[in-house]
Amino acid sequence: MSTDSKAGLLYGIGAYLCWGFFPLYWPLLEPASAYEVLAHRIVWTLVFCVGLLTITHKWSAFRSIIGQRRLMVPLALASVVITLNWGGFIWGVTNGHVIETSLGYFINPLMTVLLGVFLLGENLRRLQWLAVALGTLAVVVLTVDYGRPPWIALLLATSFATYGFLKKRANLGTVEALSVETTILTPFALAYLVFLQVGGTLTFGHEGALNTTLLICTGVVTAIPLLMFGAAATRLSLTTIGILQYLGPILQFVFGLTIFDEEMGTARWIGFVMVWAALVIFTSDALHTRRRAKRTADACAAESTAI
């Protein structure tokens, strides 16, 4: 493995470890509500991004994006879906649904594949269809067990898959894109924080220095794993990234079981095992397809050299 690939692997592991440990951070912000935490996350992420734009001398790239409607439309949509993703996750982990949030990121790869089918007209291989069918059946099992559809998991999976799709369409640097997205969202977040202050329910600045500091740090906590992920994505294959992405929800699931002591009945275990089986099928198929494509490419290259 090259030095660049090793660095990419470390960045990737670091990013997914951060996301895996997220359920331990957000409850520390109580008594702030999930909605206030979300508003702070948006505002302080923008503040952090402003510093990064200055340090990396990317203000010109930022202004260039602002002036192009073809880029602003997908980024505006991305800002909406990432707000739903952030808000859903924060609400879930602060209201006793850590395991369900982990489910959202377990089924996210399957949701991404479905987006490819419905939005891009992509064709799935038989094993991919099997994985999707098994994942869908798992959601049905969990719906019966919960007595409701696993709305938090479905929201997180759908929003993050859509966010990835929109970001791919925009094809922009991590810092610039995140800066634009949070610029779009910040006026709404600030308005909500002012509303809380006027109503006398704002936590920020009223619950001690530690609470204030932790709320400010939501910007750093949000931006750092995104930056590490961006660094990993440019150095690693999609297959490696695809395997690493399970690290986050695995940690979240373990924390939900051990630290938050959430209930896992027999039916729920069956549902999760079905999801994991779907992911094994999905990942194995992806690895096999990539190896086969590489062998074909090497054979073509050898024939060209011989000629």
mmCIF file of N, CA, C and O in Angstrom, residues 23 92-103 252-253 255-257 260 262:
data_model
loop_
_atom_site.group_PDB
_atom_site.id
_atom_site.type_symbol
_atom_site.label_atom_id
_atom_site.label_comp_id
_atom_site.label_asym_id
_atom_site.label_seq_id
_atom_site.Cartn_x
_atom_site.Cartn_y
_atom_site.Cartn_z
ATOM 1 N N PRO A 23 -23.247 9.628 18.804
ATOM 2 C CA PRO A 23 -24.314 9.472 19.806
ATOM 3 C C PRO A 23 -23.885 9.820 21.225
ATOM 4 O O PRO A 23 -24.731 10.090 22.079
ATOM 5 N N GLY A 92 -32.972 11.650 17.298
ATOM 6 C CA GLY A 92 -32.969 10.221 17.581
ATOM 7 C C GLY A 92 -32.081 9.850 18.756
ATOM 8 O O GLY A 92 -32.509 9.121 19.668
ATOM 9 N N VAL A 93 -30.840 10.342 18.761
ATOM 10 C CA VAL A 93 -29.898 9.928 19.809
ATOM 11 C C VAL A 93 -30.187 10.596 21.146
ATOM 12 O O VAL A 93 -29.709 10.132 22.187
ATOM 13 N N THR A 94 -30.964 11.691 21.140
ATOM 14 C CA THR A 94 -31.305 12.339 22.410
ATOM 15 C C THR A 94 -32.681 11.915 22.915
ATOM 16 O O THR A 94 -33.134 12.404 23.954
ATOM 17 N N ASN A 95 -33.341 11.019 22.176
ATOM 18 C CA ASN A 95 -34.661 10.560 22.595
ATOM 19 C C ASN A 95 -34.762 9.032 22.623
ATOM 20 O O ASN A 95 -35.839 8.462 22.411
ATOM 21 N N GLY A 96 -33.630 8.373 22.859
ATOM 22 C CA GLY A 96 -33.650 6.931 23.075
ATOM 23 C C GLY A 96 -33.780 6.080 21.839
ATOM 24 O O GLY A 96 -34.318 4.976 21.916
ATOM 25 N N HIS A 97 -33.280 6.563 20.694
ATOM 26 C CA HIS A 97 -33.380 5.791 19.449
ATOM 27 C C HIS A 97 -32.017 5.634 18.774
ATOM 28 O O HIS A 97 -31.911 5.720 17.558
ATOM 29 N N VAL A 98 -30.991 5.392 19.556
ATOM 30 C CA VAL A 98 -29.643 5.268 19.008
ATOM 31 C C VAL A 98 -29.539 4.072 18.060
ATOM 32 O O VAL A 98 -28.949 4.160 16.977
ATOM 33 N N ILE A 99 -30.118 2.945 18.454
ATOM 34 C CA ILE A 99 -30.056 1.744 17.606
ATOM 35 C C ILE A 99 -30.786 1.985 16.290
ATOM 36 O O ILE A 99 -30.326 1.562 15.221
ATOM 37 N N GLU A 100 -31.906 2.691 16.356
ATOM 38 C CA GLU A 100 -32.639 2.974 15.117
ATOM 39 C C GLU A 100 -31.851 3.919 14.205
ATOM 40 O O GLU A 100 -31.908 3.796 12.984
ATOM 41 N N THR A 101 -31.105 4.863 14.791
ATOM 42 C CA THR A 101 -30.272 5.732 13.950
ATOM 43 C C THR A 101 -29.175 4.915 13.267
ATOM 44 O O THR A 101 -28.841 5.163 12.109
ATOM 45 N N SER A 102 -28.639 3.923 13.975
ATOM 46 C CA SER A 102 -27.619 3.072 13.354
ATOM 47 C C SER A 102 -28.213 2.299 12.183
ATOM 48 O O SER A 102 -27.566 2.114 11.153
ATOM 49 N N LEU A 103 -29.471 1.872 12.321
ATOM 50 C CA LEU A 103 -30.151 1.167 11.239
ATOM 51 C C LEU A 103 -30.204 2.042 9.983
ATOM 52 O O LEU A 103 -30.030 1.547 8.861
ATOM 53 N N GLN A 252 -22.368 2.867 16.574
ATOM 54 C CA GLN A 252 -23.626 3.409 17.079
ATOM 55 C C GLN A 252 -24.507 2.300 17.636
ATOM 56 O O GLN A 252 -25.127 2.462 18.695
ATOM 57 N N PHE A 253 -24.555 1.175 16.931
ATOM 58 C CA PHE A 253 -25.354 0.042 17.387
ATOM 59 C C PHE A 253 -24.837 -0.484 18.729
ATOM 60 O O PHE A 253 -25.621 -0.736 19.657
ATOM 61 N N PHE A 255 -23.069 1.144 20.983
ATOM 62 C CA PHE A 255 -23.343 2.129 22.027
ATOM 63 C C PHE A 255 -24.813 2.089 22.449
ATOM 64 O O PHE A 255 -25.136 2.224 23.631
ATOM 65 N N GLY A 256 -25.708 1.901 21.462
ATOM 66 C CA GLY A 256 -27.123 1.813 21.794
ATOM 67 C C GLY A 256 -27.424 0.645 22.705
ATOM 68 O O GLY A 256 -28.244 0.742 23.624
ATOM 69 N N LEU A 257 -26.741 -0.486 22.449
ATOM 70 C CA LEU A 257 -26.946 -1.684 23.271
ATOM 71 C C LEU A 257 -26.326 -1.560 24.656
ATOM 72 O O LEU A 257 -26.945 -1.927 25.660
ATOM 73 N N PHE A 260 -26.447 3.044 26.182
ATOM 74 C CA PHE A 260 -27.806 3.589 26.311
ATOM 75 C C PHE A 260 -28.828 2.517 26.707
ATOM 76 O O PHE A 260 -29.984 2.849 26.961
ATOM 77 N N GLU A 262 -30.582 0.218 25.227
ATOM 78 C CA GLU A 262 -31.833 0.163 24.484
ATOM 79 C C GLU A 262 -32.263 -1.289 24.269
ATOM 80 O O GLU A 262 -31.429 -2.195 24.164
#
